[in-house]
CSV table of C-alpha atoms and ligand atoms in Angstrom, one decimal:
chain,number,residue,atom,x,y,z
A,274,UNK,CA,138.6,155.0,49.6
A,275,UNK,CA,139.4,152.2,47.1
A,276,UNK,CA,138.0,152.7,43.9
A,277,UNK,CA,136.1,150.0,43.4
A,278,UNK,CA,133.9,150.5,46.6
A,279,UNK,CA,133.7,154.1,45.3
A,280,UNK,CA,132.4,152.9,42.3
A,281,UNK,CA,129.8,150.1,44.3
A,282,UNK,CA,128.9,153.6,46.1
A,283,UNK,CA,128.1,155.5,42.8
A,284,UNK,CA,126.3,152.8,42.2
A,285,UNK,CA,124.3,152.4,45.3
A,286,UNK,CA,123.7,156.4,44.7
A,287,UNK,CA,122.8,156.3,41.1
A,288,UNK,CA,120.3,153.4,41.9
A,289,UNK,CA,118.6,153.7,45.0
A,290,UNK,CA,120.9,156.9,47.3
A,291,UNK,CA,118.5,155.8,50.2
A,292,UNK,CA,120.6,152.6,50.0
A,293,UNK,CA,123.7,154.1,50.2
A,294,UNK,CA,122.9,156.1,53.2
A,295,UNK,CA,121.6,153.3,55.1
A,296,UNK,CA,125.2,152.1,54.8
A,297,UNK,CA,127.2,151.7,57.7
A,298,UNK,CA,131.2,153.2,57.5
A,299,UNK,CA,132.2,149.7,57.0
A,300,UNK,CA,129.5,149.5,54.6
A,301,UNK,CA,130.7,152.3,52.5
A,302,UNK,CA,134.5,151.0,52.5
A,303,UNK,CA,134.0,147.0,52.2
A,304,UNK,CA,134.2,145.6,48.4
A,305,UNK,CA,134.8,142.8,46.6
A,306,UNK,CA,138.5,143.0,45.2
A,307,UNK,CA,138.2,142.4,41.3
A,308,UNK,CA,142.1,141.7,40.9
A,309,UNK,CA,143.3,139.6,43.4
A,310,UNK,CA,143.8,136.4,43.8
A,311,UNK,CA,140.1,134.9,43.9
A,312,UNK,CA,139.7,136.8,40.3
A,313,UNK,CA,142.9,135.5,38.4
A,314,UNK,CA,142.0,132.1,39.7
A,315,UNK,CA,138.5,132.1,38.5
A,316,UNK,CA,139.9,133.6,35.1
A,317,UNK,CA,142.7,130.9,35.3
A,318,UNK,CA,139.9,128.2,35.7
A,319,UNK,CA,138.2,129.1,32.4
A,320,UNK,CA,141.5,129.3,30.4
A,321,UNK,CA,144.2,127.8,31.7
A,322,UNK,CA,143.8,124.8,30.2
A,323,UNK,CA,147.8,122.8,30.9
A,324,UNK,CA,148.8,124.1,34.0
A,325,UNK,CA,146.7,126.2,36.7
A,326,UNK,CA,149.3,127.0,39.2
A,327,UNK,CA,147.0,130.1,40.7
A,328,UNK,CA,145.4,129.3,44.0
A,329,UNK,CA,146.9,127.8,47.6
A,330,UNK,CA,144.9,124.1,47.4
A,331,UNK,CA,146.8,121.1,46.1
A,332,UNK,CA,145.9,119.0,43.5
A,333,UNK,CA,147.0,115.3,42.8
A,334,UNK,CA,145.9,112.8,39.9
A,335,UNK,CA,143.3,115.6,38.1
A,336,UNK,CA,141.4,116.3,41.6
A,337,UNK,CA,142.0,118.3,45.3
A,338,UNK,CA,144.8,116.2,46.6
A,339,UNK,CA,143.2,114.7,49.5
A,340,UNK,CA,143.8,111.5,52.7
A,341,UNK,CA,141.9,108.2,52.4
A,342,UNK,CA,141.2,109.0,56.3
A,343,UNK,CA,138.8,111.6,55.5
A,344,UNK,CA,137.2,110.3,52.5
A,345,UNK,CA,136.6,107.1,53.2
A,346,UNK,CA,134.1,108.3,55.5
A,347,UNK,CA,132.4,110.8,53.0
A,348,UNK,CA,132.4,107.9,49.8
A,349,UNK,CA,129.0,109.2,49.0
A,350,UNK,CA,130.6,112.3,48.0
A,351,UNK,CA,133.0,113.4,44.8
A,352,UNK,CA,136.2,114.4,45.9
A,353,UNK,CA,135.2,118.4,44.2
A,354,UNK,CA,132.2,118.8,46.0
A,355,UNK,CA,133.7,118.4,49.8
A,356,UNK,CA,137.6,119.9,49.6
A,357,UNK,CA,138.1,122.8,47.4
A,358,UNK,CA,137.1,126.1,48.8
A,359,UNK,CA,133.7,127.1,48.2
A,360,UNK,CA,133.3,130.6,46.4
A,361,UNK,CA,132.8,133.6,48.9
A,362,UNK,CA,129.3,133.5,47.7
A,363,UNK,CA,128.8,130.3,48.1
A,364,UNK,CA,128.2,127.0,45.8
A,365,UNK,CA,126.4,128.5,43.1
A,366,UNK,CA,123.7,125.6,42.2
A,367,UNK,CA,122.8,125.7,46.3
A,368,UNK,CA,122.0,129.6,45.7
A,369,UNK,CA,119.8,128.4,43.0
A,370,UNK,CA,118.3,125.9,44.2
A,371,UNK,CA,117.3,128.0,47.6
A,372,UNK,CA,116.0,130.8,45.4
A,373,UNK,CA,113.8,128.7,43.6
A,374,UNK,CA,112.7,127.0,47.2
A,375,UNK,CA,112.5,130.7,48.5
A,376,UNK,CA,110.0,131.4,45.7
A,377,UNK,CA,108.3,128.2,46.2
A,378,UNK,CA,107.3,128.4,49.6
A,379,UNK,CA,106.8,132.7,49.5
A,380,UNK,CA,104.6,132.9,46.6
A,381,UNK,CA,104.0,137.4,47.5
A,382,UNK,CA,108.0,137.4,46.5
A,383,UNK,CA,107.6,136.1,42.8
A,384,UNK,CA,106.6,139.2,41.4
A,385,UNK,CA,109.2,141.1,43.5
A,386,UNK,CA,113.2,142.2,42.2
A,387,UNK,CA,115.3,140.4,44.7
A,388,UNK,CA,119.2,139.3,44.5
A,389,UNK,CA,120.4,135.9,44.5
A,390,UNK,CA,120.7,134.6,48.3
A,391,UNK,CA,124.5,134.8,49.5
A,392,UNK,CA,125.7,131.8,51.4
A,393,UNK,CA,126.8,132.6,54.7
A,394,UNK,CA,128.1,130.5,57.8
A,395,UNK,CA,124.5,130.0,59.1
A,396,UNK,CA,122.0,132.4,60.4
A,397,UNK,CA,124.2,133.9,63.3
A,398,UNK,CA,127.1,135.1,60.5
A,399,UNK,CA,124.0,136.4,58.4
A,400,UNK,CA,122.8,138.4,61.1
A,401,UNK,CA,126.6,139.9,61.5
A,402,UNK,CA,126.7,140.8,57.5
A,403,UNK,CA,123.5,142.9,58.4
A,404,UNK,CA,125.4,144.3,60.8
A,405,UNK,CA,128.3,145.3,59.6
A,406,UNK,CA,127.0,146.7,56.2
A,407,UNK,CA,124.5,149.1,58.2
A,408,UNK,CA,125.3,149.7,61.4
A,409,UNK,CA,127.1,152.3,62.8
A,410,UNK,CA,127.7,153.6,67.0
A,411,UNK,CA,124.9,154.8,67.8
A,412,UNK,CA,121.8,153.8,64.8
A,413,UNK,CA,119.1,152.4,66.6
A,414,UNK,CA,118.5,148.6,66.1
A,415,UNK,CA,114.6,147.8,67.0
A,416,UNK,CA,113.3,144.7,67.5
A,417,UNK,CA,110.7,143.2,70.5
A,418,UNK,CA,111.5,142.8,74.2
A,419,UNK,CA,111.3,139.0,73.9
A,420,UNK,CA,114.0,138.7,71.1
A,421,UNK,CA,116.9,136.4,70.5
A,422,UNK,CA,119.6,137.4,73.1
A,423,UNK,CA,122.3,136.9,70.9
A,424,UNK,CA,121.3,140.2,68.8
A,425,UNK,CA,123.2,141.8,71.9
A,426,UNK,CA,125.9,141.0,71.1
A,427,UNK,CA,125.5,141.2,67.2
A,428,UNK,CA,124.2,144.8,66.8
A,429,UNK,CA,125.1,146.1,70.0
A,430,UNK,CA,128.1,145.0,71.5
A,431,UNK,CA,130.2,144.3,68.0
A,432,UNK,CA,128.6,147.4,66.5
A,433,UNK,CA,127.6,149.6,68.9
A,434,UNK,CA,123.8,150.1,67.7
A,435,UNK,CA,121.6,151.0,70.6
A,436,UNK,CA,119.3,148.4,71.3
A,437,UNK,CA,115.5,149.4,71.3
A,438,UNK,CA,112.5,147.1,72.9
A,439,UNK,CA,109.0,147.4,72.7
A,440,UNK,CA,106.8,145.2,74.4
A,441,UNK,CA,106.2,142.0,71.5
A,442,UNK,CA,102.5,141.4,72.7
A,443,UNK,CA,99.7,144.1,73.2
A,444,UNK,CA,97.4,143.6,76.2
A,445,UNK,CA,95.1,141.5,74.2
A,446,UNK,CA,98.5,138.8,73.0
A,447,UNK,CA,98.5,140.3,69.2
A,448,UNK,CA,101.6,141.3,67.9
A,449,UNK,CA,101.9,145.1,69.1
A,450,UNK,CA,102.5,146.7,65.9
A,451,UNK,CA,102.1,150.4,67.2
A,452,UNK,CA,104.6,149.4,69.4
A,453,UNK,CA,107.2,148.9,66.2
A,454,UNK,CA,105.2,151.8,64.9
A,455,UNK,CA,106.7,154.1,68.1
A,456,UNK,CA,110.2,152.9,68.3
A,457,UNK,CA,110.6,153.7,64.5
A,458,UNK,CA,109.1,157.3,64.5
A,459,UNK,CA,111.0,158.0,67.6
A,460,UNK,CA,113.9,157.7,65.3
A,461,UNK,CA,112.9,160.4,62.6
A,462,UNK,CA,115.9,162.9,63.9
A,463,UNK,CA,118.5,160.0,63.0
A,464,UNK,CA,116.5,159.3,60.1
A,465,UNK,CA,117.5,155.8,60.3
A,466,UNK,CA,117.1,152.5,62.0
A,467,UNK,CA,117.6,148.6,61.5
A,468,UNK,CA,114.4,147.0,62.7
A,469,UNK,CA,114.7,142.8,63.3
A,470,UNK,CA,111.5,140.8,62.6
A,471,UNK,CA,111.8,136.9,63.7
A,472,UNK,CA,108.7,135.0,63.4
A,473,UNK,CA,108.1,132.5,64.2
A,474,UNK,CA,109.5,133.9,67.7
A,475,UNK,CA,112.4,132.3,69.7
A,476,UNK,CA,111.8,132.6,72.6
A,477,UNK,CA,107.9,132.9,72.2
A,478,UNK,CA,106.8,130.1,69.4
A,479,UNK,CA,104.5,132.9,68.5
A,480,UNK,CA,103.8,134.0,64.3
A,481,UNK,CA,101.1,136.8,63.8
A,482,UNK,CA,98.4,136.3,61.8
A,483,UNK,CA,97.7,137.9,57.9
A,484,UNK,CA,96.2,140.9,59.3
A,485,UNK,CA,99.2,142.0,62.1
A,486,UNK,CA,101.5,141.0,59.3
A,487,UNK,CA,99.9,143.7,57.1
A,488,UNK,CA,99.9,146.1,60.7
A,489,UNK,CA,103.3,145.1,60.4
A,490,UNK,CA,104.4,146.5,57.2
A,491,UNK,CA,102.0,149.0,57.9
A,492,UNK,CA,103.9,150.8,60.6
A,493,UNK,CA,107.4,150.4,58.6
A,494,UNK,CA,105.9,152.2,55.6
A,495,UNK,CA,104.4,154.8,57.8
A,496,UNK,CA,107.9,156.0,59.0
A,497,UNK,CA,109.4,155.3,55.5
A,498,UNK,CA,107.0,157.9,54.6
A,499,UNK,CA,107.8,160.2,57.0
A,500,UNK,CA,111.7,160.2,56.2
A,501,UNK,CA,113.7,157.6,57.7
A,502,UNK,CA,115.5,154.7,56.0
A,503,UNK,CA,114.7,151.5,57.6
A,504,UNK,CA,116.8,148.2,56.9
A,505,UNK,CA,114.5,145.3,57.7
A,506,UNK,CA,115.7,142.1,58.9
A,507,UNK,CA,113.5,139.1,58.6
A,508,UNK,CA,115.5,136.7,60.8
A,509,UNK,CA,113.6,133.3,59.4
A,510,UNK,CA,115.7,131.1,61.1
A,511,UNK,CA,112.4,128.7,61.8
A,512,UNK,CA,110.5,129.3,58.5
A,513,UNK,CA,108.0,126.9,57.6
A,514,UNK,CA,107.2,125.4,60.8
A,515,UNK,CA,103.9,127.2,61.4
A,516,UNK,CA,101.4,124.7,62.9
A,517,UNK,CA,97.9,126.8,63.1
A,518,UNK,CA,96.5,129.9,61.6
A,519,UNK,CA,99.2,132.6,61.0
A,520,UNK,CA,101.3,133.9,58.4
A,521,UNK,CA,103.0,130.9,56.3
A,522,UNK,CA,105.3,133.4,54.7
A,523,UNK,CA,108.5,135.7,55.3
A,524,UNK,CA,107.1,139.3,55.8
A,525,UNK,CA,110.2,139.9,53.6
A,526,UNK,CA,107.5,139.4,50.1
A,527,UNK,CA,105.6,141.7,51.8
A,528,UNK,CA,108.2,144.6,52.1
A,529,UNK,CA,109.9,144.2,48.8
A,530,UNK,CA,109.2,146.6,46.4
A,531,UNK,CA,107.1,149.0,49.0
A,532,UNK,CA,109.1,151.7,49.9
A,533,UNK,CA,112.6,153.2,48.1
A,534,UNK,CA,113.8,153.8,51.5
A,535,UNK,CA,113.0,149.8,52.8
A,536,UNK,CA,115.4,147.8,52.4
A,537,UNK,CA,114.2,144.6,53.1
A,538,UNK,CA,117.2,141.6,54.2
A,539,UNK,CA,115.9,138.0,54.1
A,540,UNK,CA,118.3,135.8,56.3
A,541,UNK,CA,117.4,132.2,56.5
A,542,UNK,CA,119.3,129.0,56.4
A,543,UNK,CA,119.2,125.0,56.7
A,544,UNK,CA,120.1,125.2,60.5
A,545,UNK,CA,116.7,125.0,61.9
A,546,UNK,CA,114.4,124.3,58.7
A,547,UNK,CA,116.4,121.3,57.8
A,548,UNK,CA,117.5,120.2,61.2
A,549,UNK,CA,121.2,120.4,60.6
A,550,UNK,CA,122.9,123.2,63.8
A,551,UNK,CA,126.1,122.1,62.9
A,552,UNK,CA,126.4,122.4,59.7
A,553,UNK,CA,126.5,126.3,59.9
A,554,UNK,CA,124.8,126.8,56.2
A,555,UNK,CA,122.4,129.5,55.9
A,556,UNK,CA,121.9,132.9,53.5
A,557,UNK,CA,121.4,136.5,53.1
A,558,UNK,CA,119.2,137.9,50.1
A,559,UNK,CA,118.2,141.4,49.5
A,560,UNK,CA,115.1,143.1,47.5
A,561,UNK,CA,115.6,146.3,45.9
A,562,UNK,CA,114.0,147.6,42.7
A,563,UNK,CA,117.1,148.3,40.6
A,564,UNK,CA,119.8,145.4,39.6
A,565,UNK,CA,122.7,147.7,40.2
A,566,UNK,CA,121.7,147.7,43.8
A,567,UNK,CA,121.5,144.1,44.2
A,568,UNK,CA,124.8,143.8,42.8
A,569,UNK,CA,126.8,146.3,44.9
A,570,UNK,CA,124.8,145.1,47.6
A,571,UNK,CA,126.2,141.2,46.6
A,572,UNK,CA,129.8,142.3,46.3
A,573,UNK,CA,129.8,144.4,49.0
A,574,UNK,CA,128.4,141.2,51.3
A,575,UNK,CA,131.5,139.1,49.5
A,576,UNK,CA,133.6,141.8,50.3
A,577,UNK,CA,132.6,141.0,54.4
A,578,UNK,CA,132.8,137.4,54.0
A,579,UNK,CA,135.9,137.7,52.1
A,580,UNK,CA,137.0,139.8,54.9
A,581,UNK,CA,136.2,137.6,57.9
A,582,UNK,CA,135.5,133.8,56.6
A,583,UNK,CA,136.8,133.9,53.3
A,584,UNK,CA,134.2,131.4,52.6
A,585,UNK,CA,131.9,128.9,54.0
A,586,UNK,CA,132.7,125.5,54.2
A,587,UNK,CA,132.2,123.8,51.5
A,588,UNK,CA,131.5,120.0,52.2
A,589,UNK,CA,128.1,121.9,54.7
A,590,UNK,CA,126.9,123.2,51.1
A,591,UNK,CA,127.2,119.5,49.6
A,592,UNK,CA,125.6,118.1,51.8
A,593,UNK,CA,122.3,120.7,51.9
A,594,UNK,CA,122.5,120.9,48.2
A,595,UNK,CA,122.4,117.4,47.8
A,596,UNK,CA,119.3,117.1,50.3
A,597,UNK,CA,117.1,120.0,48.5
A,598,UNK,CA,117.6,117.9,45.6
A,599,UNK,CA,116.6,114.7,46.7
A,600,UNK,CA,113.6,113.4,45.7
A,601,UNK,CA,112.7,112.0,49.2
A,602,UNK,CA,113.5,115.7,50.7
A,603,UNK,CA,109.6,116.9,50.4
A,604,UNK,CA,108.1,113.9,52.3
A,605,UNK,CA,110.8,113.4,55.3
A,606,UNK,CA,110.3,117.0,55.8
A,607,UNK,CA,106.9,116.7,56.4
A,608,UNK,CA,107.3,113.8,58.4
A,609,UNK,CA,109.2,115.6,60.8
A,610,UNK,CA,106.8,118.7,60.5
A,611,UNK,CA,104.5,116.2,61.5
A,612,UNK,CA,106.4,115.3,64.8
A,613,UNK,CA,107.0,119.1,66.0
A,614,UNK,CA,103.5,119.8,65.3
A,615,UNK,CA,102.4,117.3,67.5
A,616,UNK,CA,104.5,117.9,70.1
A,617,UNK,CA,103.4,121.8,70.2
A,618,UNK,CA,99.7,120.7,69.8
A,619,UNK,CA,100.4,117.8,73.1
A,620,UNK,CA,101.7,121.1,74.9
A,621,UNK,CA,99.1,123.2,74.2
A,622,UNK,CA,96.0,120.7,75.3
A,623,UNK,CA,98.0,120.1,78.6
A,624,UNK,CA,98.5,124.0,79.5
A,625,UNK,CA,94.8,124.0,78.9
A,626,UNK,CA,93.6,121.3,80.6
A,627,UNK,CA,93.4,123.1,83.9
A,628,UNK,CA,95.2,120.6,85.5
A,629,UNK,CA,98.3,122.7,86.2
A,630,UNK,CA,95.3,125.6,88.4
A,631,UNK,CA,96.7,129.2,87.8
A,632,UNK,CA,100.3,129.0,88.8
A,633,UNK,CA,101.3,130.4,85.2
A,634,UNK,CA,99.7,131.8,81.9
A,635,UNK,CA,101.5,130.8,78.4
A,636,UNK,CA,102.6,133.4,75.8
A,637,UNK,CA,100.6,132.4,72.5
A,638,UNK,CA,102.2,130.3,70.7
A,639,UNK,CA,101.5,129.0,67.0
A,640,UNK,CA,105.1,128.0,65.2
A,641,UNK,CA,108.8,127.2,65.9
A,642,UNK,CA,110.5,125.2,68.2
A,643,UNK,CA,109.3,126.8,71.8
A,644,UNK,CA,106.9,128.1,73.9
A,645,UNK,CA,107.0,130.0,77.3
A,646,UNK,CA,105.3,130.1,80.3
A,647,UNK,CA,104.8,133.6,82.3
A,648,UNK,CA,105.3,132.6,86.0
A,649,UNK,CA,103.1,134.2,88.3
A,650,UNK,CA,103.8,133.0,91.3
A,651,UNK,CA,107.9,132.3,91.1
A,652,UNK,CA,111.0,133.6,90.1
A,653,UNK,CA,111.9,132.3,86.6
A,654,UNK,CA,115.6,131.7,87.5
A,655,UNK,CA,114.8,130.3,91.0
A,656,UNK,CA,112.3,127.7,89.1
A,657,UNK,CA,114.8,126.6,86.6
A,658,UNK,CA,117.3,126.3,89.2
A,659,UNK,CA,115.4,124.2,91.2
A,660,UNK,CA,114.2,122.2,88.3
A,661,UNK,CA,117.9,121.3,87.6
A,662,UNK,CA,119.0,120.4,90.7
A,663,UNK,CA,115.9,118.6,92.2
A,664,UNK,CA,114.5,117.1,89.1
A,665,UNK,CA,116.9,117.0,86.4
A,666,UNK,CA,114.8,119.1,84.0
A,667,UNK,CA,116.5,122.1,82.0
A,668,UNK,CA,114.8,124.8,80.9
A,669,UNK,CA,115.7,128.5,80.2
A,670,UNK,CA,114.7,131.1,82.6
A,671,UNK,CA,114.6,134.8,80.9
A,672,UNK,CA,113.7,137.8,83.2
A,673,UNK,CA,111.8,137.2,86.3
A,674,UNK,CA,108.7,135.9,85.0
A,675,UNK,CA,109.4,134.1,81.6
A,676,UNK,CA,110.4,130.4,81.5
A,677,UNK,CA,111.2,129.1,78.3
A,678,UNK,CA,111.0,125.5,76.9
A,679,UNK,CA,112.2,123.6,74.2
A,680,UNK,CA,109.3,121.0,72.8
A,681,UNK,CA,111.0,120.6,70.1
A,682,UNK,CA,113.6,118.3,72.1
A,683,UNK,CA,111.2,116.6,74.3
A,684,UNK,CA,109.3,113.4,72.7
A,685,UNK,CA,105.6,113.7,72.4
A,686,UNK,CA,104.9,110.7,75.5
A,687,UNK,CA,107.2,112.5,77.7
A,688,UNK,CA,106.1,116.2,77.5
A,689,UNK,CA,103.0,115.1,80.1
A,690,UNK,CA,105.6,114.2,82.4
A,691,UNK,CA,107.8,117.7,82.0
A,692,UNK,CA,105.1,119.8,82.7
A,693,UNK,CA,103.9,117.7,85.9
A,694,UNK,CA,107.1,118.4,86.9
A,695,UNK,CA,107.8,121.9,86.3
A,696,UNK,CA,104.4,122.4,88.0
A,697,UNK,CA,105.6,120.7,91.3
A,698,UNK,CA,108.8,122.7,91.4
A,699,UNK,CA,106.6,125.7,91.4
A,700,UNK,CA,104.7,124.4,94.4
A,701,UNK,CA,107.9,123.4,96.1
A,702,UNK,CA,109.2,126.9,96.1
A,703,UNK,CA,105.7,128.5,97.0
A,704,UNK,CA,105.9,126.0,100.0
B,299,LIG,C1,115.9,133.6,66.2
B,299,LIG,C2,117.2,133.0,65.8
B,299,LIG,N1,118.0,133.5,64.8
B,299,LIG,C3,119.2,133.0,64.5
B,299,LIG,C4,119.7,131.9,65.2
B,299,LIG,C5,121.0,131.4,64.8
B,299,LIG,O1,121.0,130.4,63.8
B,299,LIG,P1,122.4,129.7,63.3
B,299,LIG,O2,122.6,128.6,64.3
B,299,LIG,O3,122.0,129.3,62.0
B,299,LIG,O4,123.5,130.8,63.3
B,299,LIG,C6,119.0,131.3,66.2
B,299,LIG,C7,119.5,130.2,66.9
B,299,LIG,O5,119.2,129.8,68.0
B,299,LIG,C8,117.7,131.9,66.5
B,299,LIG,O6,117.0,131.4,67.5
């Protein structure tokens, strides 16, 4: 083992040894090289003050060397902020900025020890970090049946963590906590397990209230209590767009601080909140009592990103920076809040204006940027089929009953019209 992960490991032990043995192999190995060449050019940066010849950009006339083709295009922009590499961790005013914007927005967490958020390459690379720091073949990763497919592939295929369900609603459409409750306490012989909590819900829309958020952590003390280490995901990728009574903030506040063998993991990012896919700019923070935790916890993520990415891109981070700190920021956010929330409200009065009889019931849904119906008459995947190729109407079709859609791409006037249309595919293929 190099020694500078053994000494991130004495670390980990020394602070918080629940930590360390959440870590996955990987986790144990990965650190942050302290010598190479990211170091001496960082050194080189502060004191070399005639000549840095240390890392592989180029330089011309004081600045990154750079063609007129590109920048004449990105003018608004200094040279420095869009072609230089970006540290591993990321630019480090954007990590401010989104830690105060964190703390702003989750008021439970300001109180609460938690590390600087990380940059990563979105919310997707985020979710990867998690899972290669903690999980090994074979540790149980626990999150609902309807769920984010591509945590698959994440947890399960890359790392070989065996997926386990339980059923996201109870009978009476509450979040089922004592389902989460089960799935955890059936893992008290591994002692471990890596539960994912995404709210609001792709593919459901749905956010629990105050009361099943306390259920929530509830049921991840409980097995904390009875021995096993839990690493908690909050996957926020759709923070802040809560449009009715529910829980406005990240159960990550919450979970910090509660237990020495939580470990909560906030991953978040501009993608959805900001309305920017492409830009791939999101971030991974972690709460843990003791600094020397947080630390190792830092360098061991910058030793995966170092790893695989090297770094995010950098002129992404310019460009979000540069939006959190505009002063128009607040208000064209809410503008746009104001759009989604209308569109969810419009879908909601037409689902329950009994004009579409009993051909499906709706999943509750309260935040984000879907909803779903529950078929009860059709196939899912038989519907969406048919909607493509009679109608020209996408949607996504999970299992046999579940049809999802996307308000958040359909304009307020038009959603009347999609629904009218789903609704006749459904009587087509009943005939
Ligand atoms: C629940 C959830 N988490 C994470 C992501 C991935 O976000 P990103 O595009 O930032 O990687 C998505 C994207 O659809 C999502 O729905």
């Amino acid at each position: 083992m190099n020694p500078l992960a053994e000494q991130l490991n004495e670390n980990l032990k020394s602070g918080n040894i629940h930590v360390y043995e959440m870590l996955s192999t990987l986790g144990k190995e990965i650190y942050f090289p302290k010598e190479g060449i990211l170091s001496q050019s960082a050194e080189a940066t502060a004191g070399a003050k005639k000549y840095n010849a240390t890392i592989g950009i180029a330089t011309e006339n004081g600045g990154p060397m750079h063609l007129a083709a590109i920048q004449e295009t990105l003018s608004a922009y200094k040279p420095q902020d869009l072609y230089p590499y970006a540290p591993p961790a990321g630019k480090p005013e954007l990590r401010t900025v989104w830690r105060e914007k964190m703390l702003r927005e989750n008021p439970t967490v300001a109180d609460k020890h938690f590390g600087n958020p990380v940059v990563t390459n979105a919310l997707t690379h985020g979710l990867s970090i998690v899972a290669d720091l903690f999980a090994d073949e074979g540790d149980a990763i626990i999150y609902p049946d309807k769920n984010w497919e591509n945590y698959e592939l994440t947890f399960g295929i890359r790392r070989h963590g065996v997926i386990v369900n339980y059923p996201l609603f109870t009978e009476d459409m509450k979040f089922n906590s004592q389902g989460l409750r089960e799935a955890l306490l059936s893992q008290k012989d591994k002692g471990k397990a890596i539960v994912i909590l995404n709210f609001p819900n792709n593919p459901t829309g749905y956010t629990p209230g105050v009361k099943e958020g306390d259920e929530i952590v509830a049921a991840v003390v409980e097995a904390a209590e009875a021995g096993i280490n839990v690493v908690v995901v909050t996957d926020d990728a759709y923070f802040g767009l809560f449009f009715e009574e529910s829980l406005s903030e990240s159960l990550f506040g919450k979970l910090a601080g509660r237990h020495p063998r939580i470990l909560p993991v906030k991953v978040d990012g501009a993608t959805k909140e900001e309305y920017v896919w492409g830009f791939r700019v999101g971030f991974i923070t972690f709460a843990a009592e003791d600094a020397g935790v947080l630390t190792a916890l830092e360098q061991k993520t910058m030793g995966i990103i170092r790893a695989t990415v090297s770094s995010g891109a950098h002129p992404s981070q310019t460009f979000v920076l540069q939006a959190l700190k505009s002063p128009e920021f607040e208000a064209q956010k809410a503008e746009k809040f104001k759009v989604m929330k209308g569109r969810a409200n419009k879908v909601k009065s037409l689902l329950d204006s009994g004009k579409y009889g009993d051909v499906w019931e709706y999943y509750p849904f309260n935040s984000g940027y879907f909803m779903c119906l529950k078929l009860k008459m059709v196939n899912a995947d038989e519907l969406r089929q048919h909607l493509i190729r009679e109608y020209g109407v996408g949607t996504i079709a999970l299992g046999d009953t579940d049809l999802r859609i996307a308000f958040s791409c359909i304009a307020e006037e038009n959603l009347e019209d999609l629904f009218d249309i789903v609704y006749k595919g459904v009587l087509d293929l009943q005939g």
